[in-house]
Amino acid sequence: MADSPGDDRTLRGDATPLPDSEAHHINIADAEAQFNELERVLSIRSQQADSDRIEKPSKEGDLEAGERGEEPFDLRAYLSSSNDAHQKAGIAHKHVGVTWENLQVDVVGGIGHKIYVKTFGQDALGFWLYPFRLMHSALQTVVPALRPDLPLSTILHPSSGLVKPGEMCLVLGCPGSGCTTFLKAIANDRQDYARVAGDIRYAGIDAHEMAKYYKGEVVYNEEDDRHIATLTVAQTLNFALSLKTPGPKGRLPGMSRKEFDHTVRDTLLRMLNISHTANTYVGDEFVRGVSGGERKRVSIAEMMATRAHVLCFDNSTRGLDASTALDFIKAMRVMTDLLGQTTFATLYQAGESIYELFDKVIVLDKGRQVYFGPPSEARAYFEGLGFKSLPRQSTADYLTGCTDPNERQFAPGRSEADVPTTPEQLEQAFQQSRFAAQMREDLARYKQQMEIDKSDQEAFRKAVLSDKKRGVSKKSPYTLGFTGQVRALVVRQFQMRLQDRFQLVTSYSLSTILALVIGAAYYNLQPTSQGAFTRGSVIFAGLLTCALDTFGEMPVQMLGRPILRKQTSYALYRPAAVAIANTLSDIPFSAIRIFVYNIIIYFMSNLSRSAGGFFTYHLFIYMAFLTMQGFFRTFGVMCTNFDSAFRLAVFFIPNMILYAGYMIPVFQMKRWLFWIYYINPVAYAWVGCMENEFMRISFTCDGSSIVPRNPPGVNKYFNGLGPNQICTLFGAIPGQDIVSGRNYVNIGYGLNVSDLWRRNFLVLAGFFLLFQLTQVLLIEYFPQYGGGSAVTIFAPEDSDTKKRNARLQERKAARKGKSAEEAESQISEKEQGRFDGKPFTWEKVNYHVPVTGGVRRLLHDVYGYVKPGTMTALMGASGAGKTTCLDVLAQRKNIGVVSGTLLLDGKPLKLDFARKTAYAEQMDVHEGSSTVREAMRFSAYLRQPPEISKEEKDQYVEDMIEVLELQDLADALVASLGVEARKRLTIGVELASRPSLLFLDEPTSGLDGQSAWNLVRFLRKLADNGQAILCTIHQPSSLLIQSFDKLLLLERGGETVYFGDIGPDCYILREYFARHGAHCPPNVNPAEFMLDAIGAGLTPRIGDRDWKDHWLDSPEYQSVLEEIEKIKQNTSSDDGHQQQLTMYATPFWTQLRWVVHRNNLKLWRSPDYVFSRLFVHAFISLFVSLSFLQLGHSVRDLQYRVFGIFWATILPAIVMGQLEPMWILSRRIFIREASSRVYSPYAFAIGQLIGEMPYSLLCAVVYWVLMVYPMGFGDGTAGVGGTFFQLLVVIFVELFGVTLGQFIGAISPSMQVAPLFNPFIILVLGTFCGVTITYPTLPNYWHWLYQLTPYTRLMSAMISTELHGLSITCNPDEYIPFNPPDGQTCMEYAKEFIQGFGGYLNNPNATSNCFYCQYEVGDQFFLPLNIRYENRWRDVWILFAYAVFNIFATIVASRFLRYAKR
């Protein structure tokens, strides 16, 4: 990855004082002034970035070599000259004013309607009731009167307003107030909502017409950044531009498409100051790429590349620090003014300087419009309503605070009685205000003007038309035609695949390894009778492995949906273009991979060695691959989630395998099921390959195919095919030892080689085209985007939680009437003495990490302390080592070298330090299926000492829920919580352990200003109750920083700049900096100023001396050292008795109990996961049984019994595929909890296994019931007891699958890696277990693998139990006829043969036409295969031993392999 700077590289190079509070509307003159500043700053930035690049060469080569000598970027000159040139060329501008009247949005779900979590029990019941529900819905379709009215609730109440071209509107409101809904409605993004009412017009064009013809001109930039991780920033923008480049009429004369794209891309990169990231991957959680703030700017640039003129930004400054956010909004201001755009934005923690750049502000409260008007008059309006004036609070925070019941304060002498406080009252007050009257008047006038003067609308329509490329329909909302879209997508997909090296290497390696395994298993097959059936096997194995490899396409289709949704909403391309582009871009990669795969298998196994034979084989295998790829992609496009797609795919896969014509020839299939063969693409591919192979070869009849033949020690019969012997191969002609391959497949499988091209190839090609068509139609007309609006999901209450919730609500109601101060003091009294805080000191802390070519120091001689009852803020620039310092102090680092002295309560850190301290990490990682109460209880049960009773721990959790103000969400599932609630829960889970010391990493990131203030206020409350708190914080407001007692300020390199008191209004901090020449102006946030003063950004530091040197020479530094010594001397000494130290607070069995309890709840609440597994087990067993229904005692039925048993080997494959991702997700939570010593890795691994057991047992029993009874097992000597023995084997194989899946999960670093092991393991286990290649025919060098394979034990135990003592009676067509020599009876001639090889004669006394049956009893079938009935118990316990080995291996892997370096 390129060495890209951190997020502090912003557009702004200096500390800008807050603008004059009198200013409001921004006109062109203001924009000009801001241009001058931006121009100057960008020039400095460009030069500094260049010098930075020279100092720090990129790891990926000289990425920016071409840019270093360029002129400084002049934004004003560029946009102004561009405007002038466009006007001269007669290119119209798109000026689109937006009006909305009575805009209302409704969603499904009544008021107060709670959605409860679905459980396994409900899913299982729902499955049986599904046919009735289907009939009921069909009836409702026929009789509309029966259709119930869905309850709707309004989330955005009727609102009106207008924003003219060149204006910017800020949308404000607390979380859940409807800001995102408002933006989506304005952006015409309506699919998540049940109903959108009201009239929205864009330059007079209604919303329906806009969506149909001008979709890409109104765009919405969502809060989350969704990109393809393996594309670079430049490629991401090039792709968007390639689809939105205007046609010749929309570009300047003489400017090519390439020049246009290059110019716009460079402008966007420079404007957002991310030029240095152009050749860096965008990245995501798994792929290292640009930083979070840079990724946010990539999202903004991508949206700007669409050249839309109505822009809706949803919290687009998330992850940007205050100065970067300001510069982004300034750039938007510039573009809005000069290009006439219309901009809407919601922003979190918007400072005053950002707020004043907007022309209009709309304030929402619970979906109601409570203010719309000029930003400069909004504060005065709310003060006029009776709210208290809070001059230090930024206006944006003040406005949202007025709508928050917990935060608003009333003016002296005013109260809730005479101030509008409810959303309805506030809305009514606004409707009666002069601002509403002015808005209605402006709206009516503007609409009338739009009706009369249509120049803007006509110019807009003309501009859109001139943008289109030649040949694109005037009615199309796209700039580029369909073939152009496909071309651009193919290029993107090709780049993506080429750059995803890991996927390329693994897929090619895996494919080659699988081919080598198959080729080695069937090595050098000879054209003899022994090689006939095995040729069919190798073709089938090669085809099936290749075809089922495409199963992985389903999740890939689903993962790409959010990006597809975003880019189609930008009108970059039609969804159908993606389906076609995916296939085309995949062909170069898959063609080479399958070609290599086929060469290895074809020539290693000695299939017919001719060019025609190989290329025909390759064509059929590759066509089957493409067809099955289309088949699975169709499911991926069609289904809403992976589990439903998985169920549907499993409905087809067993049928495709069973009805390919290999296991059961078509003429022997059950009459009610044989039609499946004719709609099965795998069948046509296999038949084509079989016909291609066998039309080219003939076999020599020898060995076991001759009847009768010499047993060992007998020399009675002719060696070879004599006159009184017969060849048992299909298609053999009496007296001839050469069997034609054509006859073999014709008689044995009913295949006609002349069908190769005229039927099989054509039908396969037809299937390929059909699945391409289904993908195109489904993705275009029935898109499944998933996601949608977030809904809070609850767990049902039981009697205990019902009582506790009622008590919480009572206490909440009791607090409601009191002022905030009274309520706080009430909780403070209740919490007094709860926290056993202890002082924590650190001296001379240094931290070194290994880097390429040596070590790097990240922290240098850091000193400090935290006392009980105080809050210490840890601040610094990006890259100063804030999180690193916190990790080191909290003992969370597991790489690098830490030195220095860390003391808790004056004593060195002991074994129990990690569990006695709490660390709330920035990433809120929790078990998603637990409720808030359950998550906190889990922490309390396992982290508080065992001597504290369970009742006391439960009550403590209830108190914490109340303190955290999570009463309404106590039973909500963690996975469905919003950002703020989840952040509170993270803190609550840590507090539940009653820590001596609390560490927090960026607790306010991702929160709006109000939520951040609420959270810090809550931390202050904890500190006042005796908790010691150390907390990193990112760009706090001036109000927020004052809540802390002390500040530890770091500069780059981990050097200390200041450690000491902050003081009221930060006066102590300001005095320290002023003493050294940095005077903070009164209207500037001291937190931002001190970072600028020490040169944290790109601005030069104040003064010519390094601030760390100022600190080391200061009296404050000396007083810190003295204070640390004083703390060490005053701390409590040991009372004499030595307390036993333990790493974990609770004993192992307590840990296991609660881990298992949580795991059981998780699986019970994951019906898709558990029920999908049960459904798949039941369906496979049932469908296999239907194909082999009530088997008789013939030789063919004997073979089918073996095939029926062989299907049990697929169980581990099903279990592993589902279980591995679940395990890896659970491990992520374990890693976070293990760092706090909540429970041991042994408890985790064993708990995971125990949780799976009940469902595994259920799946095994269901599979067994649907296997043994429909097929008619248990007719042998073993009888009913043998049938129950089969149940034991199925349970053990299920256990083996679970433990193997967990072991692979434990050794895999990620969810992408784990599934790569599965095909190889399943193929090896299935190939070498003695069924597809029997033990006698297996090459000697593979015998060790046969003995090692667990499936050998599975097959031996099950086959010997089922076939032992089973009497065999041949069907008439199964007898092998031969004639004895003259004068001998059949028995006289064949006696030695039958004694040696078994079987019986149907007519022993006949002198001609002897009818020989190959087996008399089932044992004669399995004894030659190295299977013994008396070994069945040995075999089954060996299988169990494999499962036990997996368990131990998993536990060891869980202990040593965490894949969590920090």
Coordinates of C-alpha atoms in Angstrom, one line a residue, residues 580-881:
I580 CA -23.4 -10.0 -18.7
A581 CA -20.2 -8.2 -17.8
N582 CA -19.6 -10.7 -14.9
T583 CA -19.7 -13.7 -17.3
L584 CA -17.5 -12.0 -20.0
S585 CA -14.9 -10.8 -17.5
D586 CA -14.7 -14.2 -15.8
I587 CA -14.1 -16.1 -19.1
P588 CA -10.3 -15.3 -19.5
F589 CA -9.6 -16.3 -15.9
S590 CA -11.8 -19.4 -15.7
A591 CA -10.9 -20.6 -19.2
I592 CA -7.1 -20.9 -18.4
R593 CA -7.9 -22.4 -14.9
I594 CA -10.2 -25.1 -16.3
F595 CA -7.9 -25.8 -19.2
V596 CA -5.0 -26.6 -16.9
Y597 CA -7.4 -28.6 -14.6
N598 CA -8.6 -30.7 -17.6
I599 CA -5.1 -31.3 -19.0
I600 CA -3.9 -32.7 -15.7
I601 CA -6.9 -35.0 -15.2
Y602 CA -7.2 -36.1 -18.9
F603 CA -3.6 -37.1 -19.4
M604 CA -2.8 -38.4 -15.9
S605 CA -5.8 -40.8 -16.0
N606 CA -4.9 -41.9 -19.6
L607 CA -8.2 -41.0 -21.3
S608 CA -8.2 -41.4 -25.0
R609 CA -5.1 -39.5 -26.1
S610 CA -6.1 -37.6 -29.2
A611 CA -6.4 -33.9 -29.9
G612 CA -10.1 -34.3 -30.9
G613 CA -10.8 -36.3 -27.7
F614 CA -9.2 -33.8 -25.4
F615 CA -10.6 -30.6 -26.9
T616 CA -14.1 -32.1 -27.0
Y617 CA -13.8 -33.2 -23.4
H618 CA -12.5 -29.7 -22.4
L619 CA -15.4 -28.0 -24.3
F620 CA -18.0 -30.0 -22.5
I621 CA -16.4 -29.6 -19.0
Y622 CA -16.0 -25.8 -19.6
M623 CA -19.5 -25.4 -20.9
A624 CA -20.8 -27.3 -17.8
F625 CA -18.7 -24.9 -15.6
L626 CA -20.2 -21.8 -17.3
T627 CA -23.7 -23.3 -17.2
M628 CA -23.5 -24.1 -13.5
Q629 CA -21.9 -20.7 -12.8
G630 CA -25.0 -19.1 -14.4
F631 CA -27.2 -21.5 -12.4
F632 CA -25.8 -20.5 -9.0
R633 CA -25.5 -16.9 -10.0
T634 CA -29.2 -16.9 -10.8
F635 CA -29.9 -18.1 -7.2
G636 CA -27.5 -15.5 -5.9
V637 CA -29.5 -12.8 -7.7
M638 CA -32.9 -14.2 -6.9
C639 CA -32.7 -14.9 -3.1
T640 CA -32.9 -12.4 -0.3
N641 CA -30.2 -14.0 1.8
F642 CA -27.5 -16.8 1.7
D643 CA -29.5 -19.3 3.8
S644 CA -32.5 -19.2 1.6
A645 CA -30.2 -19.6 -1.5
F646 CA -28.4 -22.4 0.3
R647 CA -31.7 -24.3 0.9
L648 CA -32.8 -23.8 -2.7
A649 CA -29.4 -24.9 -4.2
V650 CA -29.5 -28.0 -2.0
F651 CA -32.9 -28.8 -3.5
F652 CA -31.2 -29.2 -6.9
I653 CA -27.6 -30.4 -6.2
P654 CA -28.5 -34.0 -5.0
N655 CA -30.8 -34.4 -8.0
M656 CA -28.1 -33.2 -10.4
I657 CA -25.7 -35.7 -9.0
L658 CA -28.1 -38.7 -8.7
Y659 CA -29.8 -38.1 -12.1
A660 CA -26.7 -37.5 -14.2
G661 CA -26.9 -41.1 -15.5
Y662 CA -23.8 -42.3 -13.7
M663 CA -25.2 -43.7 -10.4
I664 CA -28.4 -44.8 -11.9
P665 CA -28.6 -45.4 -15.7
V666 CA -31.6 -43.5 -17.2
F667 CA -33.5 -46.7 -18.1
Q668 CA -33.4 -47.8 -14.4
M669 CA -34.6 -44.6 -12.9
K670 CA -38.0 -44.6 -11.1
R671 CA -40.7 -43.7 -13.6
W672 CA -42.0 -40.8 -11.6
L673 CA -38.6 -39.2 -11.3
F674 CA -36.7 -40.0 -14.5
W675 CA -37.8 -36.6 -16.1
I676 CA -35.2 -34.9 -13.8
Y677 CA -32.5 -36.4 -16.0
Y678 CA -33.8 -34.5 -19.0
I679 CA -33.7 -31.1 -17.3
N680 CA -30.3 -31.7 -15.7
P681 CA -27.4 -29.8 -17.4
V682 CA -24.9 -32.0 -15.5
A683 CA -26.4 -35.0 -17.2
Y684 CA -25.8 -33.6 -20.7
A685 CA -22.2 -32.7 -19.9
W686 CA -21.5 -36.1 -18.4
V687 CA -23.2 -38.0 -21.3
G688 CA -21.3 -35.8 -23.8
C689 CA -17.9 -36.6 -22.1
M690 CA -18.8 -40.3 -21.9
E691 CA -19.8 -40.6 -25.5
N692 CA -16.7 -38.6 -26.6
E693 CA -14.4 -41.0 -24.6
F694 CA -16.0 -44.3 -25.4
M695 CA -16.6 -43.7 -29.1
R696 CA -12.8 -43.6 -29.4
I697 CA -11.7 -46.7 -27.5
S698 CA -12.3 -50.5 -27.2
F699 CA -11.6 -52.7 -24.1
T700 CA -9.8 -56.0 -23.7
C701 CA -11.9 -58.3 -21.5
D702 CA -9.8 -59.8 -18.7
G703 CA -9.6 -60.5 -15.0
S704 CA -12.7 -60.3 -12.9
S705 CA -14.9 -59.6 -16.0
I706 CA -14.5 -63.3 -17.2
V707 CA -16.9 -66.0 -16.0
P708 CA -15.9 -68.6 -15.0
R709 CA -12.3 -67.9 -14.2
N710 CA -9.5 -69.5 -12.1
P711 CA -9.5 -68.7 -8.4
P712 CA -6.1 -68.7 -6.7
G713 CA -4.5 -72.1 -6.8
V714 CA -6.7 -73.5 -9.6
N715 CA -5.8 -73.9 -13.2
K716 CA -8.9 -75.4 -14.6
Y717 CA -10.1 -72.6 -16.9
F718 CA -8.6 -70.9 -19.9
N719 CA -6.4 -67.9 -18.9
G720 CA -8.2 -65.2 -21.0
L721 CA -11.5 -65.6 -22.8
G722 CA -12.0 -69.2 -23.7
P723 CA -14.8 -70.8 -25.8
N724 CA -16.9 -71.7 -22.6
Q725 CA -16.3 -68.4 -20.9
I726 CA -18.2 -65.1 -21.1
C727 CA -17.2 -61.5 -20.7
T728 CA -19.5 -59.7 -18.2
L729 CA -18.8 -56.2 -19.6
F730 CA -21.8 -54.4 -21.1
G731 CA -21.8 -54.8 -24.8
A732 CA -19.6 -57.9 -24.9
I733 CA -20.1 -60.3 -27.9
P734 CA -19.8 -64.0 -27.0
G735 CA -16.4 -65.4 -28.0
Q736 CA -14.8 -62.0 -28.5
D737 CA -12.4 -60.6 -26.0
I738 CA -12.5 -57.0 -27.5
V739 CA -15.5 -54.9 -26.4
S740 CA -16.4 -51.8 -28.4
G741 CA -16.7 -48.6 -26.2
R742 CA -19.8 -47.6 -28.3
N743 CA -21.5 -50.8 -27.4
Y744 CA -20.4 -50.6 -23.8
V745 CA -22.1 -47.2 -23.2
N746 CA -25.1 -48.1 -25.4
I747 CA -26.0 -51.3 -23.5
G748 CA -24.8 -50.2 -20.0
Y749 CA -26.0 -46.6 -20.0
G750 CA -28.4 -46.3 -22.9
L751 CA -26.2 -43.7 -24.6
N752 CA -26.0 -43.2 -28.4
V753 CA -22.7 -41.6 -29.5
S754 CA -24.3 -39.9 -32.5
D755 CA -26.1 -37.6 -29.9
L756 CA -22.8 -36.0 -28.9
W757 CA -23.2 -32.8 -31.0
R758 CA -26.8 -32.9 -32.2
R759 CA -28.3 -33.2 -28.7
N760 CA -25.9 -33.0 -25.8
F761 CA -23.8 -30.0 -26.9
L762 CA -26.8 -28.0 -28.2
V763 CA -28.9 -28.6 -25.0
L764 CA -25.9 -27.6 -22.8
A765 CA -25.4 -24.4 -24.8
G766 CA -29.1 -23.8 -24.5
F767 CA -28.9 -24.1 -20.7
F768 CA -25.9 -21.7 -20.7
L769 CA -27.9 -19.1 -22.6
L770 CA -31.0 -19.8 -20.4
F771 CA -29.2 -19.1 -17.2
Q772 CA -27.7 -15.9 -18.6
L773 CA -31.2 -14.8 -19.5
T774 CA -32.6 -15.6 -16.1
Q775 CA -29.8 -13.6 -14.5
V776 CA -30.5 -10.6 -16.7
L777 CA -34.3 -10.7 -16.2
L778 CA -34.1 -11.2 -12.4
I779 CA -31.5 -8.5 -11.7
E780 CA -33.2 -6.0 -14.0
Y781 CA -36.8 -6.5 -13.0
F782 CA -36.7 -8.2 -9.6
P783 CA -33.6 -6.8 -7.9
Q784 CA -32.9 -8.0 -4.3
Y785 CA -30.8 -5.3 -2.7
G786 CA -31.2 -6.4 0.9
G787 CA -30.6 -4.0 3.7
G788 CA -33.3 -1.4 4.0
S789 CA -34.1 0.7 7.0
A790 CA -32.7 -0.3 10.3
V791 CA -35.2 -1.9 12.7
T792 CA -34.7 -2.7 16.4
I793 CA -35.4 -6.3 17.1
F794 CA -36.4 -7.5 20.6
A795 CA -36.3 -10.8 22.5
P796 CA -39.6 -11.8 24.1
E797 CA -39.9 -11.0 27.8
D798 CA -40.1 -13.8 30.4
S799 CA -41.6 -13.3 33.9
D800 CA -38.2 -12.0 35.4
T801 CA -37.4 -9.5 32.6
K802 CA -41.0 -8.3 32.6
K803 CA -40.8 -7.4 36.3
R804 CA -37.4 -5.8 35.8
N805 CA -38.5 -3.8 32.8
A806 CA -41.6 -2.5 34.6
R807 CA -39.3 -1.4 37.5
L808 CA -37.0 0.4 35.1
Q809 CA -39.9 2.2 33.5
E810 CA -41.3 3.2 36.9
R811 CA -38.0 4.8 37.9
K812 CA -37.7 6.5 34.5
A813 CA -41.2 8.0 34.9
A814 CA -40.3 9.1 38.4
R815 CA -37.3 10.9 37.0
K816 CA -39.2 12.5 34.2
G817 CA -40.8 15.3 36.2
K818 CA -37.5 16.4 37.7
S819 CA -34.9 18.6 36.2
A820 CA -31.8 17.0 34.7
E821 CA -29.7 18.1 37.7
E822 CA -32.1 16.5 40.2
A823 CA -32.2 13.3 38.2
E824 CA -28.4 13.2 37.9
S825 CA -28.0 13.7 41.6
Q826 CA -30.5 11.0 42.3
I827 CA -28.5 8.5 40.3
S828 CA -25.3 9.8 41.8
E829 CA -26.6 9.1 45.3
K830 CA -27.6 5.6 44.3
E831 CA -24.3 4.9 42.6
Q832 CA -22.2 6.4 45.4
G833 CA -19.4 4.1 46.5
R834 CA -20.1 1.7 43.7
F835 CA -16.7 2.0 42.1
D836 CA -13.5 0.8 43.8
G837 CA -11.2 3.1 41.8
K838 CA -7.4 2.8 42.2
P839 CA -4.6 5.2 41.2
F840 CA -2.6 4.1 38.1
T841 CA 0.8 5.5 37.3
W842 CA 3.2 5.1 34.4
E843 CA 6.8 6.2 34.1
K844 CA 9.3 6.3 31.2
V845 CA 7.0 4.3 28.9
N846 CA 8.6 3.4 25.6
Y847 CA 7.2 1.2 22.8
H848 CA 9.2 -0.2 19.8
V849 CA 7.7 -2.3 17.0
P850 CA 9.5 -4.3 14.3
V851 CA 9.4 -2.9 10.8
T852 CA 11.1 -3.9 7.6
G853 CA 14.8 -3.2 8.2
G854 CA 14.7 -2.7 11.9
V855 CA 12.5 -1.3 14.7
R856 CA 10.5 1.9 15.0
R857 CA 9.8 3.8 18.3
L858 CA 6.1 4.8 18.7
L859 CA 6.2 6.0 22.3
H860 CA 9.0 7.9 24.0
D861 CA 9.4 8.4 27.8
V862 CA 5.7 9.0 28.5
Y863 CA 4.9 9.9 32.2
G864 CA 1.5 10.3 33.8
Y865 CA -1.1 9.1 36.2
V866 CA -4.9 8.6 36.7
K867 CA -6.5 9.0 40.1
P868 CA -9.9 7.7 41.2
G869 CA -12.6 10.3 40.6
T870 CA -10.8 12.0 37.7
M871 CA -11.2 11.9 33.9
T872 CA -8.0 12.2 31.8
A873 CA -8.2 13.0 28.1
L874 CA -5.5 11.5 25.8
M875 CA -5.2 13.7 22.7
G876 CA -2.8 14.2 19.7
A877 CA -2.7 14.5 16.0
S878 CA -3.3 11.5 13.7
G879 CA -0.2 9.3 14.0
A880 CA 0.8 10.7 17.4
G881 CA 0.2 7.3 19.0

